[in-house]
Coordinates of C-alpha atoms and ligand atoms in Angstrom, one line a residue:
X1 CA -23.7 -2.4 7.3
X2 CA -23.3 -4.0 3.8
X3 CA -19.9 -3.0 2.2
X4 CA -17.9 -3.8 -1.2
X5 CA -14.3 -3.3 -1.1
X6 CA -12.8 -2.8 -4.7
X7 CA -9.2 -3.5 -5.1
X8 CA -7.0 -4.8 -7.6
X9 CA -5.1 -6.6 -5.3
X10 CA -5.3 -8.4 -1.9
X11 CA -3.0 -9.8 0.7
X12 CA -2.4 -12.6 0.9
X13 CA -3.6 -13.8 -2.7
X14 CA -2.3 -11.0 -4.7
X15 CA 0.6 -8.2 -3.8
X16 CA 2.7 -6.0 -5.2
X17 CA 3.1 -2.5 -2.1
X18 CA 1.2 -1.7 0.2
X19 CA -2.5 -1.4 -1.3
X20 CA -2.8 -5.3 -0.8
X21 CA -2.1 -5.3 2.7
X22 CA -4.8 -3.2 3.4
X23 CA -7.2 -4.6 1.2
X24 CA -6.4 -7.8 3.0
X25 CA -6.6 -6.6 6.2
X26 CA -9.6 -3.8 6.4
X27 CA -12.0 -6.4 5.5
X28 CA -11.3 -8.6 7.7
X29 CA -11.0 -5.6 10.8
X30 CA -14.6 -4.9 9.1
X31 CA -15.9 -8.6 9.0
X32 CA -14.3 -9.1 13.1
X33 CA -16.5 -5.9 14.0
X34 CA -19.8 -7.6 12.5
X35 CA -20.1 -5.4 9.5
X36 CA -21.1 -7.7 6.4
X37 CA -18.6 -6.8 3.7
X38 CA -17.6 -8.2 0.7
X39 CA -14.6 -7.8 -2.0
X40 CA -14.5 -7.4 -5.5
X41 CA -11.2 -8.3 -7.7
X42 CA -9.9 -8.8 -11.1
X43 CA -9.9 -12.0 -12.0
X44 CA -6.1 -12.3 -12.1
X45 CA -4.8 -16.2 -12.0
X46 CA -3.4 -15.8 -8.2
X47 CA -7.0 -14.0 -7.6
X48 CA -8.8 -17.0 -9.7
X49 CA -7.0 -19.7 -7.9
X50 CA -7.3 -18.3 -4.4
X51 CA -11.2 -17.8 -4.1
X52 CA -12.1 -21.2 -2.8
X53 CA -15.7 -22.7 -4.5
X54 CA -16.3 -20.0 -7.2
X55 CA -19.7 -19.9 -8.8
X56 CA -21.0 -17.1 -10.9
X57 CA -23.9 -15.1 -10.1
X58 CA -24.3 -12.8 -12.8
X59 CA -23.2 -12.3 -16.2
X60 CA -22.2 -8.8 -17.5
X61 CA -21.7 -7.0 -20.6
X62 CA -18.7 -4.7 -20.9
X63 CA -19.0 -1.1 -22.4
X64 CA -17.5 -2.0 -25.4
X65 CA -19.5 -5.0 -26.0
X66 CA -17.3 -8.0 -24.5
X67 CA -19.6 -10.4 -21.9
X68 CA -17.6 -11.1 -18.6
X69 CA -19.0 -13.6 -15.8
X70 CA -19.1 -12.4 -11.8
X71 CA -18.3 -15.2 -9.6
X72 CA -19.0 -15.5 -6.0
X73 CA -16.6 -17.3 -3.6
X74 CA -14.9 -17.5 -0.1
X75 CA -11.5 -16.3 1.0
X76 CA -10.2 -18.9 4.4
X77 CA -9.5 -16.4 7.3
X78 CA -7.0 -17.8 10.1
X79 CA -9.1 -17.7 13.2
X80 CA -12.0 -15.7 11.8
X81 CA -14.5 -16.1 9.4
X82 CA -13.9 -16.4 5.5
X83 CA -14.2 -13.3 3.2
X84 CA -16.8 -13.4 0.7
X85 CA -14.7 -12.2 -2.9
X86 CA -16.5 -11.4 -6.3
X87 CA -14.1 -11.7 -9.1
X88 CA -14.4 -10.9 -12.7
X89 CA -14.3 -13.8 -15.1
X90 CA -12.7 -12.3 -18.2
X91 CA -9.4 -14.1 -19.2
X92 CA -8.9 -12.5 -22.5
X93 CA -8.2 -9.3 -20.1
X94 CA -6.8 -10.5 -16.7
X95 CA -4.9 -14.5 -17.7
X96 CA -1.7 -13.3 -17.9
X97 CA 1.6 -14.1 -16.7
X98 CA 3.5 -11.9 -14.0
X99 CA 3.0 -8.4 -12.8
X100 CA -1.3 -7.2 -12.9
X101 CA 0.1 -4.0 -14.4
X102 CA 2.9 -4.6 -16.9
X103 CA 4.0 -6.7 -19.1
X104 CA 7.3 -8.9 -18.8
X105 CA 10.0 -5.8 -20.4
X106 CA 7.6 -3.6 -17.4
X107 CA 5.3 -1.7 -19.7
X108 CA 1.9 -1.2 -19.2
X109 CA -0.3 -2.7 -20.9
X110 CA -2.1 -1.6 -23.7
X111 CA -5.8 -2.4 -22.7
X112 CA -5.1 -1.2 -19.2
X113 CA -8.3 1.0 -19.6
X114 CA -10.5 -2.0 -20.3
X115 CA -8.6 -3.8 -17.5
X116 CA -9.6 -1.6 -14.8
X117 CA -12.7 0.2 -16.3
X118 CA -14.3 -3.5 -16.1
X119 CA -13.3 -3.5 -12.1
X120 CA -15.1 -0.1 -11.6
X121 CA -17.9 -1.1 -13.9
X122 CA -18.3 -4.1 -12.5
X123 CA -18.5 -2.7 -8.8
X124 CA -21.2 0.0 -10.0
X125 CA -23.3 -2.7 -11.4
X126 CA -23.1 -4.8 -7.9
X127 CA -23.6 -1.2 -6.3
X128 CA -27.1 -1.5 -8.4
X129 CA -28.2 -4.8 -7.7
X130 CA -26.3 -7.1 -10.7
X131 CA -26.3 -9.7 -8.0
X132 CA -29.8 -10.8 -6.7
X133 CA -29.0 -12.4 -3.8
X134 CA -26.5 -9.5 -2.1
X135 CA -26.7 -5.8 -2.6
X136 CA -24.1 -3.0 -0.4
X137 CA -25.2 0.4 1.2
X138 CA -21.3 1.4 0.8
X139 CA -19.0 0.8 -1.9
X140 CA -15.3 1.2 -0.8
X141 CA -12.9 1.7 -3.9
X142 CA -9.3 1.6 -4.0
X143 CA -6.5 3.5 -5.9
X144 CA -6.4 4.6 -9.8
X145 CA -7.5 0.7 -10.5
X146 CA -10.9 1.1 -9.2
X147 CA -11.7 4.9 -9.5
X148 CA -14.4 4.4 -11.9
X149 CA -16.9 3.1 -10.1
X150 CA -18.3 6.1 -8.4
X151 CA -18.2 7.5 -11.1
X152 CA -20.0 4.9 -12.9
X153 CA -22.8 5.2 -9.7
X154 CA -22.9 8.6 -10.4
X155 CA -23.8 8.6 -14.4
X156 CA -25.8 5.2 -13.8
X157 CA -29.3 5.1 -15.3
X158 CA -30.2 1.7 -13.6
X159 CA -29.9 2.8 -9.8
X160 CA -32.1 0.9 -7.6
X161 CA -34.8 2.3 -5.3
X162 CA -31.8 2.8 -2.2
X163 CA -29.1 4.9 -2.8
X164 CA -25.7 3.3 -2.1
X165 CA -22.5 5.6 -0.6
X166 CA -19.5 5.5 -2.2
X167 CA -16.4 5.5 -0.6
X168 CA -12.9 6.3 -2.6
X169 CA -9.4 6.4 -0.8
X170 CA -6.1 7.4 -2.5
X171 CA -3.1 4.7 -1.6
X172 CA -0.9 6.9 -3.7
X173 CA -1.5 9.8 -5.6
X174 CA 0.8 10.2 -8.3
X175 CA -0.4 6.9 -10.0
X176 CA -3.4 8.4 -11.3
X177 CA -4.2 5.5 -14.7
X178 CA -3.9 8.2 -17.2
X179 CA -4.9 7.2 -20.9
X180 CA -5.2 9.0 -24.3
X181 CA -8.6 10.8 -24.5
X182 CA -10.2 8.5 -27.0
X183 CA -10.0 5.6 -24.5
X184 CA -13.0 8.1 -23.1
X185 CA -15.2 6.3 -25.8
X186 CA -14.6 2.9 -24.7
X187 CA -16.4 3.9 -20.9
X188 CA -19.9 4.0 -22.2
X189 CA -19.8 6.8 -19.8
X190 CA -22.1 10.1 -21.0
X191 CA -19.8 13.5 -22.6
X192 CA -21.4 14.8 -19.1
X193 CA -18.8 12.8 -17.4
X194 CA -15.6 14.0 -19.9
X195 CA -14.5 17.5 -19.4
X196 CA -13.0 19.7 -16.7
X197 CA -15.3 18.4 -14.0
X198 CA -14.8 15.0 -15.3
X199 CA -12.2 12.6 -16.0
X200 CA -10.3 14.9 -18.2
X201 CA -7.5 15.6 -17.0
X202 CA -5.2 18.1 -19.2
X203 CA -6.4 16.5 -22.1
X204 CA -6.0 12.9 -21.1
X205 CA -8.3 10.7 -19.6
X206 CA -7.7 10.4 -15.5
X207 CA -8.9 7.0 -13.7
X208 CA -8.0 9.0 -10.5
X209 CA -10.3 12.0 -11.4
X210 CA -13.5 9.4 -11.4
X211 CA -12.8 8.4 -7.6
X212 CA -11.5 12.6 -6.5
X213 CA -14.7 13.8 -8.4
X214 CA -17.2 11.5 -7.8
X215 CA -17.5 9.9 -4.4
X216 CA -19.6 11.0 -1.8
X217 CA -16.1 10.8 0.7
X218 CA -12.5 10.4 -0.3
X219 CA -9.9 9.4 1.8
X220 CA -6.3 9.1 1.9
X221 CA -3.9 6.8 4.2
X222 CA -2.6 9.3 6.6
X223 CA -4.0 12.8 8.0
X224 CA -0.8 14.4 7.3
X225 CA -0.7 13.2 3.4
X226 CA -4.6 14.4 3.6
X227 CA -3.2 17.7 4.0
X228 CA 0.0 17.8 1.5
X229 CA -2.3 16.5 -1.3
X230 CA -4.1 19.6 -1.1
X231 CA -0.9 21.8 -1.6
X232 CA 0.5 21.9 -5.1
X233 CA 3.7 20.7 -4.4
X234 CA 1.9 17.2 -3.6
X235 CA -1.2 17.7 -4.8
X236 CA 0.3 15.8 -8.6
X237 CA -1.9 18.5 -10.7
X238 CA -5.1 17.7 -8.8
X239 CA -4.8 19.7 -5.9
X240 CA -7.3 22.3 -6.7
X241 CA -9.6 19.2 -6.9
X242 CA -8.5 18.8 -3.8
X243 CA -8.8 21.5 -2.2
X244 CA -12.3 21.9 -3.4
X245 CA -13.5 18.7 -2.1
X246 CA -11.5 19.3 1.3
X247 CA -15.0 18.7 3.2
X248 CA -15.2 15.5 2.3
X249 CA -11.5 14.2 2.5
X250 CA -10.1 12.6 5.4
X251 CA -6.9 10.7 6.7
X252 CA -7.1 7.9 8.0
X253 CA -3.5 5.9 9.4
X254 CA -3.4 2.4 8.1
X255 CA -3.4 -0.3 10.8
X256 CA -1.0 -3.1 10.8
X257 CA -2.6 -6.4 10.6
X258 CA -1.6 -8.7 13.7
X259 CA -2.1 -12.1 11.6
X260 CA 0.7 -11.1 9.5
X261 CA 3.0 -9.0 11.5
X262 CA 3.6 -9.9 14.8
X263 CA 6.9 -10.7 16.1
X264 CA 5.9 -13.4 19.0
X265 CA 3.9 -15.5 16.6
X266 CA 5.5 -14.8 12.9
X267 CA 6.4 -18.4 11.7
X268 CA 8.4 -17.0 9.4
X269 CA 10.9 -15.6 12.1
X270 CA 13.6 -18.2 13.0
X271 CA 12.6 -17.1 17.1
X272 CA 10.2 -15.3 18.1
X273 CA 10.2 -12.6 20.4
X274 CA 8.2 -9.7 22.2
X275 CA 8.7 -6.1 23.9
X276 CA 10.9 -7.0 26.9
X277 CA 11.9 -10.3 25.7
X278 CA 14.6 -9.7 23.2
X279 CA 16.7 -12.8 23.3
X280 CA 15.2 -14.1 20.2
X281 CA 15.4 -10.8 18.2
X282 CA 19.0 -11.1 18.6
X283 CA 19.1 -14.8 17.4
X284 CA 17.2 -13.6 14.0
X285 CA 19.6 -11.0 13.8
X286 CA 22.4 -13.8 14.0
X287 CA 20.7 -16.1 11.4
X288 CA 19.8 -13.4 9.0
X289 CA 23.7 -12.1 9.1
X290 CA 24.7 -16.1 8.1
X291 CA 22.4 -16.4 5.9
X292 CA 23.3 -13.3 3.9
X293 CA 26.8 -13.7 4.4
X294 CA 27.0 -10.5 6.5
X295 CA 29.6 -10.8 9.2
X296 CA 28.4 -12.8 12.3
X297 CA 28.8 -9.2 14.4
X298 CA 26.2 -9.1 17.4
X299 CA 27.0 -5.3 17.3
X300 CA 27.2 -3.6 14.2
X301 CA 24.2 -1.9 13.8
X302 CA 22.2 -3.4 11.0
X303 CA 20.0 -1.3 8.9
X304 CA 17.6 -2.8 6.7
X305 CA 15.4 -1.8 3.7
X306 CA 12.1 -3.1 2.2
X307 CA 11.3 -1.4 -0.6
X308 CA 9.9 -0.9 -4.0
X309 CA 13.6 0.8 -6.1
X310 CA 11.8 3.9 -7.3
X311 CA 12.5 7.5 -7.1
X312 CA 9.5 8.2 -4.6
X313 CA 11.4 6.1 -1.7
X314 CA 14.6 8.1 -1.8
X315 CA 16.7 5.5 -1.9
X316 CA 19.5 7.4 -3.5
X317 CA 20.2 9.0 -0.2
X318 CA 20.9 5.6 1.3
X319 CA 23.5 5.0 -2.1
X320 CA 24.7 8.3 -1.2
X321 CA 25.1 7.3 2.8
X322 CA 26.5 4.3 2.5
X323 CA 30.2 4.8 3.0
X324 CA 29.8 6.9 6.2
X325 CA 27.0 4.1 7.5
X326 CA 29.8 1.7 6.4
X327 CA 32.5 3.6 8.3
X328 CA 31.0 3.8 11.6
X329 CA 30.4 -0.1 11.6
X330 CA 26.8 -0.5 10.5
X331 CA 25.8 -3.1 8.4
X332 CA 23.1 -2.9 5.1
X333 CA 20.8 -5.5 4.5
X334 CA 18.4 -4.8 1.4
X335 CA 15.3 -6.3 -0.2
X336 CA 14.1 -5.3 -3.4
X337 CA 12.7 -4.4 -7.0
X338 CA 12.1 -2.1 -9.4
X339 CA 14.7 0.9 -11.4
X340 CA 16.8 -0.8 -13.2
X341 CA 19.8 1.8 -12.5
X342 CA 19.3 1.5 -8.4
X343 CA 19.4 -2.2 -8.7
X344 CA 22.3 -2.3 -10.6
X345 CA 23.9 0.7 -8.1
X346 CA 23.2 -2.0 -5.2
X347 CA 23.9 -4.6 -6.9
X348 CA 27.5 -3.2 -7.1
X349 CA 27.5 -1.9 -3.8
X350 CA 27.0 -5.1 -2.6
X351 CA 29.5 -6.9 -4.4
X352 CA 32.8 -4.5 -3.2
X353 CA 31.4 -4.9 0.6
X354 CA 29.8 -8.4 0.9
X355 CA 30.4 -8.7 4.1
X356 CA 28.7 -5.2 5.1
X357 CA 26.1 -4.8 2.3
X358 CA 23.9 -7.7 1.1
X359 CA 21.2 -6.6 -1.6
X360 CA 18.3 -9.1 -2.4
X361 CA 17.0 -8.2 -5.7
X362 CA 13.0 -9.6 -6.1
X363 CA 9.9 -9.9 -4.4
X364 CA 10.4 -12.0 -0.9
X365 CA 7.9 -12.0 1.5
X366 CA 9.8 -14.5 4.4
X367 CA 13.1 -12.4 3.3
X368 CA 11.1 -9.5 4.1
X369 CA 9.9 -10.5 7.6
X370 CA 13.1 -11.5 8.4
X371 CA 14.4 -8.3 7.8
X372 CA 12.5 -6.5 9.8
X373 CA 12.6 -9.3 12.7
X374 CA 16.8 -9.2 12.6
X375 CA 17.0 -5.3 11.7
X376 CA 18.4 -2.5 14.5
X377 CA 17.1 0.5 11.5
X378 CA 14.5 0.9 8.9
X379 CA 15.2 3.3 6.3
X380 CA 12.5 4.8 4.5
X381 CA 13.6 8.3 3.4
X382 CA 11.0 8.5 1.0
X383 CA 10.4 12.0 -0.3
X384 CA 6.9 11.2 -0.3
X385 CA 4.6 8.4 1.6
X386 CA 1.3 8.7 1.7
X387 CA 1.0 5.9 4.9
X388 CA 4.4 4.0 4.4
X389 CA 4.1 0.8 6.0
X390 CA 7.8 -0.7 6.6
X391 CA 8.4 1.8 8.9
X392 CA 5.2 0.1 10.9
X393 CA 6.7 -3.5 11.0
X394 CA 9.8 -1.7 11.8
X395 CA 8.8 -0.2 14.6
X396 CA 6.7 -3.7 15.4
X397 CA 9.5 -5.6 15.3
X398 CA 12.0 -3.4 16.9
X399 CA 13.8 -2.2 14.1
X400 CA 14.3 1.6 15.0
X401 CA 12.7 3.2 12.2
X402 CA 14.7 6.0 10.5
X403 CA 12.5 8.3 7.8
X404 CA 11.7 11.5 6.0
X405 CA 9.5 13.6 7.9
X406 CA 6.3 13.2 5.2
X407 CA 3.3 11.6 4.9
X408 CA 2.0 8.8 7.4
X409 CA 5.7 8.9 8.2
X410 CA 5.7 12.4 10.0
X411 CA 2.0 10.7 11.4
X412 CA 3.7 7.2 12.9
X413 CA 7.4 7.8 13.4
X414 CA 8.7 10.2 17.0
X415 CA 12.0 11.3 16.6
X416 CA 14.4 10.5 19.5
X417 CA 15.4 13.6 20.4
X418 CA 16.3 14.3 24.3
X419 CA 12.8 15.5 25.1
X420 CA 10.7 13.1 23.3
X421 CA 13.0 10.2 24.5
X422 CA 12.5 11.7 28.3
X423 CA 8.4 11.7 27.6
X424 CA 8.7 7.9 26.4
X425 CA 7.0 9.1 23.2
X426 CA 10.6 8.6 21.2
X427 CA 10.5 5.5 18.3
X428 CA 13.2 6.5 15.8
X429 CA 14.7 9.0 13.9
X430 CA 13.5 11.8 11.4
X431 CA 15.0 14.5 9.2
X432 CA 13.1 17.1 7.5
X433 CA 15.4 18.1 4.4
X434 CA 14.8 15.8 1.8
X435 CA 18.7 16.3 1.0
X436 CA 22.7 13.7 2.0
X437 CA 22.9 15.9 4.6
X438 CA 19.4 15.4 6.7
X439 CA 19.8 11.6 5.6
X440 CA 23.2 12.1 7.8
X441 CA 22.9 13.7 10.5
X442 CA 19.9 11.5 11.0
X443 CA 22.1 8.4 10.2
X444 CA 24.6 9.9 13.1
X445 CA 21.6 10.5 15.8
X446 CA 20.9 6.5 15.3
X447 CA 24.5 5.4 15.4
X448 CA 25.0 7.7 18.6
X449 CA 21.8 6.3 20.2
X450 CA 23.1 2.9 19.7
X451 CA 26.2 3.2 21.4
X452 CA 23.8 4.1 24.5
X453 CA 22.1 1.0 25.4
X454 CA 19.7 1.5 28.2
X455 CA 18.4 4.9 25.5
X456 CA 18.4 2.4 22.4
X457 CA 16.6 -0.4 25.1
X458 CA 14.0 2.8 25.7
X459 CA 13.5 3.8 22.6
X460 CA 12.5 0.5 21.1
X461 CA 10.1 -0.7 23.8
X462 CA 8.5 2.6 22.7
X463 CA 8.7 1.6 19.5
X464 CA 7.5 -2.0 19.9
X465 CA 4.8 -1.0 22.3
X466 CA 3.4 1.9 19.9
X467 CA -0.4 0.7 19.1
X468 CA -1.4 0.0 15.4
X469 CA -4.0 -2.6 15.4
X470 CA -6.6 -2.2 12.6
X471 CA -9.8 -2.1 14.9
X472 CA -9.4 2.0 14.9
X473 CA -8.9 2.0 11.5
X474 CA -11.8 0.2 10.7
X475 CA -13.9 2.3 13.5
X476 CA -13.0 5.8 12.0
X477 CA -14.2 4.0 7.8
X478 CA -17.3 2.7 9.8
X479 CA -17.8 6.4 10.7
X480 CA -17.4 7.6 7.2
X481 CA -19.5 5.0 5.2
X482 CA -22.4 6.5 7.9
X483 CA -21.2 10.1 6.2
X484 CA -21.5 8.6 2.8
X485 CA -24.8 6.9 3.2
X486 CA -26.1 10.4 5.2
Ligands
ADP1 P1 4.3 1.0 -1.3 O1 2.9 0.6 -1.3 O2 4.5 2.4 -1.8 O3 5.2 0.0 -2.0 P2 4.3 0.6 1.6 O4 5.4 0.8 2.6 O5 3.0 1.1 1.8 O6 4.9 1.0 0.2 O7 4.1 -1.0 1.4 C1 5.1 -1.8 0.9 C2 4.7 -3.3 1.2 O8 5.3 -4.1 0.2 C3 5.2 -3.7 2.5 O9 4.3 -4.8 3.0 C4 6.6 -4.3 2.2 O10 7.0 -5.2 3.2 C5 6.3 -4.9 0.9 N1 7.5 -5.1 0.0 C6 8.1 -4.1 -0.7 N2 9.1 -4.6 -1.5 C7 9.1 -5.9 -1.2 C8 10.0 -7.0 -1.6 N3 10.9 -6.7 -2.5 N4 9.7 -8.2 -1.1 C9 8.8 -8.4 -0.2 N5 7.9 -7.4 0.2 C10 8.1 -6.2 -0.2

């Protein structure tokens, strides 16, 4: 089958959560099970500079007048064969320094619309035939960022003789690329396509609302998030779209790509290591507590976070947990970005306890497999998560994870209690109350199950041997680009 992914970002050119992981990896799941798929991106400077031999194929003229160049080249795949990548060719919109999304004091920019309506444009016209020598059945889209291509598909006058599926999936609902209505006039979209069973969205125009309304399947990253979208406490105003289009929307649990995260052959572990051969985890662990200047203690459980600093990932419970995580001898070891108020509440955290709490402020992908290799516990106790993937390379790695029963966390995640550890099935710890005390008494269960060895050894060989590679993934899309085509 002939497929376009459209993303704004990709691992391992371009990355800023989890979106790029899995537009890095699903192609390549897609490519290994003989499906001919190719990507489309922005033409961001990291996404410029790593498409090897670029040459343009097409020329295309914007809605609002401005002429952009598709080029055409290869993304190298360790052990398997390179990715074919479009990419826009419009610097005025994409050269720019830093973040894709915001600027350098983190607001959006102010041509966002054009940004992103160019990627969904863009991916309609391929959809249509813009390139002569390659034309998909199935076009994949990705988040708010590329939402507008089905619906661009849907309002397009120049479809082709074959109709082409269109496949949406929601990485996260509550970023949604909402604009002031008269951006609407910039689409070169019909007034069919504004309006309630448009992209209107409470006046506003809604990115999001092009992808929910318009594609033949949506799909989200988890089944269990494909179910609380649909409930208005999740649903971020659109869960009566939702639940309208619940015959078409589908969960699907992100895989973990094996290139990137495997413990016996990450080179960016100090040792490597692998379920029942642990020796090395324990030397990571040891080099990871130098080189943080943690205290060189083989036995104080470490607990370790990877993490965008927003509200969604609940990280205030962890601020809040600290001094009774710190009291009964565990360690913190953090790693990341974003509200300025939680960074500077670490920051400080950090500096009265350095030999307990070390906080890593920034983006640090080695730091960030390190973490996971050296870690005991993963916290994620994000009040929502619509797949989550720390808590994956947690459990890959051994590092017990410990999360908010939600989301693709309540779908990957067993909590060890007695029965579940006694069936095998146990790989962590949940709570269900989004509240200090859930974030304790979980915090206790994994502190008591430490001081039990043989359990702990259990649990994580569970843990470690729970499987997550993307080949199912990629099987269950397969099955719904054949639904989309149908
Ligand atoms: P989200 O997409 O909401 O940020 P996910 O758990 O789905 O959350 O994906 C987060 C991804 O980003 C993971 O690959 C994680 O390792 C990575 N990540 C998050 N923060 C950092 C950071 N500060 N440095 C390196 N990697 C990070």
């Amino acid at each position: 089958m002939k497929i376009l992914q459209v993303s704004a970002e990709l691992f391992p050119l371009l990355k800023t959560g989890g979106l790029a992981d899995v537009a890095g990896a699903l192609p390549r799941a897609l490519l290994a099970a003989g499906q001919d798929v190719r990507v489309l991106l922005p033409g961001f400077p990291a996404i410029r500079d790593g498409v090897a031999d670029a040459v343009q194929v097409a020329e295309l003229e914007a809605p609002w007048g401005e002429r952009a160049r598709l080029r055409l080249g290869r993304i190298g795949t360790e052990g398997g064969p390179d990715l074919r990548a479009y990419w826009i060719d419009a610097p005025w919109l994409y050269d720019r320094p830093g973040n894709p999304y915001e600027d350098a004091q983190r607001q959006p920019y102010q041509d966002n619309h054009r940004r992103f309506a160019l990627l969904g444009f863009a991916a309609a016209r391929i959809a249509h035939g813009l390139d002569p020598g390659w034309q998909p059945q199935v076009l994949h889209a990705h988040d708010w960022h590329a939402a507008l291509a089905p619906a661009y598909m849907a309002f397009s006058p120049r479809r082709g003789p074959q109709r082409v599926g269109s496949v949406f999936t929601v990485h996260n609902l509550a970023y949604q690329g909402l604009f002031a209505p008269w951006h609407f006039a910039d689409l070169g979209l019909p007034a069919a396509a504004w309006g309630i069973d448009g992209l209107e969205y409470h006046g506003q125009l809604s990115f999001m609302k092009g992808g929910l309304g318009f594609a033949d399947r949506i799909t989200t990253v988890s089944p269990t998030y494909a179910r609380e979208i649909q409930t208005p406490e999740q649903g971020c105003g659109l869960d009566g779209l939702l639940r309208r289009r619940a015959g078409v929307l589908s969960g699907i649990l992100n895989g973990v790509d094996d290139q990137v995260w495997n413990p016996a052959t990450d080179a960016l572990l100090p040792h490597p290591f692998e379920p029942g051969q642990l020796a090395g985890k324990m030397r990571c662990k040891a080099a990871l507590q130098t080189q943080l200047g943690l205290a060189p203690e083989a036995l104080a459980p470490l607990f370790v976070v990877v993490s965008r600093l927003t509200e969604q990932k609940g990280l205030h419970l962890v601020l809040g947990g600290l001094d009774a995580l710190l009291a009964q001898g565990g360690q913190l070891a953090l790693l990341g970005s974003g509200d300025a108020w939680l960074e500077q509440a670490f920051r400080e955290r950090a500096a009265a306890a350095p030999r307990s709490v070390s906080v890593t402020l920034g983006y640090n992908e080695p730091l960030a497999h390190r973490l996971f290799g050296a870690g005991d516990v993963t916290l994620v106790p994000s009040l929502f998560e619509p797949c989550g993937l720390t808590q994956m390379y947690g459990l890959k790695y051994g590092s017990l994870p410990l999360v908010h029963r939600v989301g693709g966390l309540a779908d990957t995640v067993v909590d060890a209690t007695l029965e579940d550890m006694a069936d095998g099935r146990a790989t962590g710890f949940c709570f269900e109350t989004f509240d200090a005390e859930g974030f304790a008494r979980a915090l206790r269960r994994a502190f008591a199950l430490y001081r039990r060895p043989a359990d702990w050894d259990a649990v994580r060989a569970s843990a470690m041997g729970r499987p997550a590679d993307w080949r199912g993934a990629a099987a269950r899309y397969l099955d719904i680009y054949a639904q989309a085509l149908a």
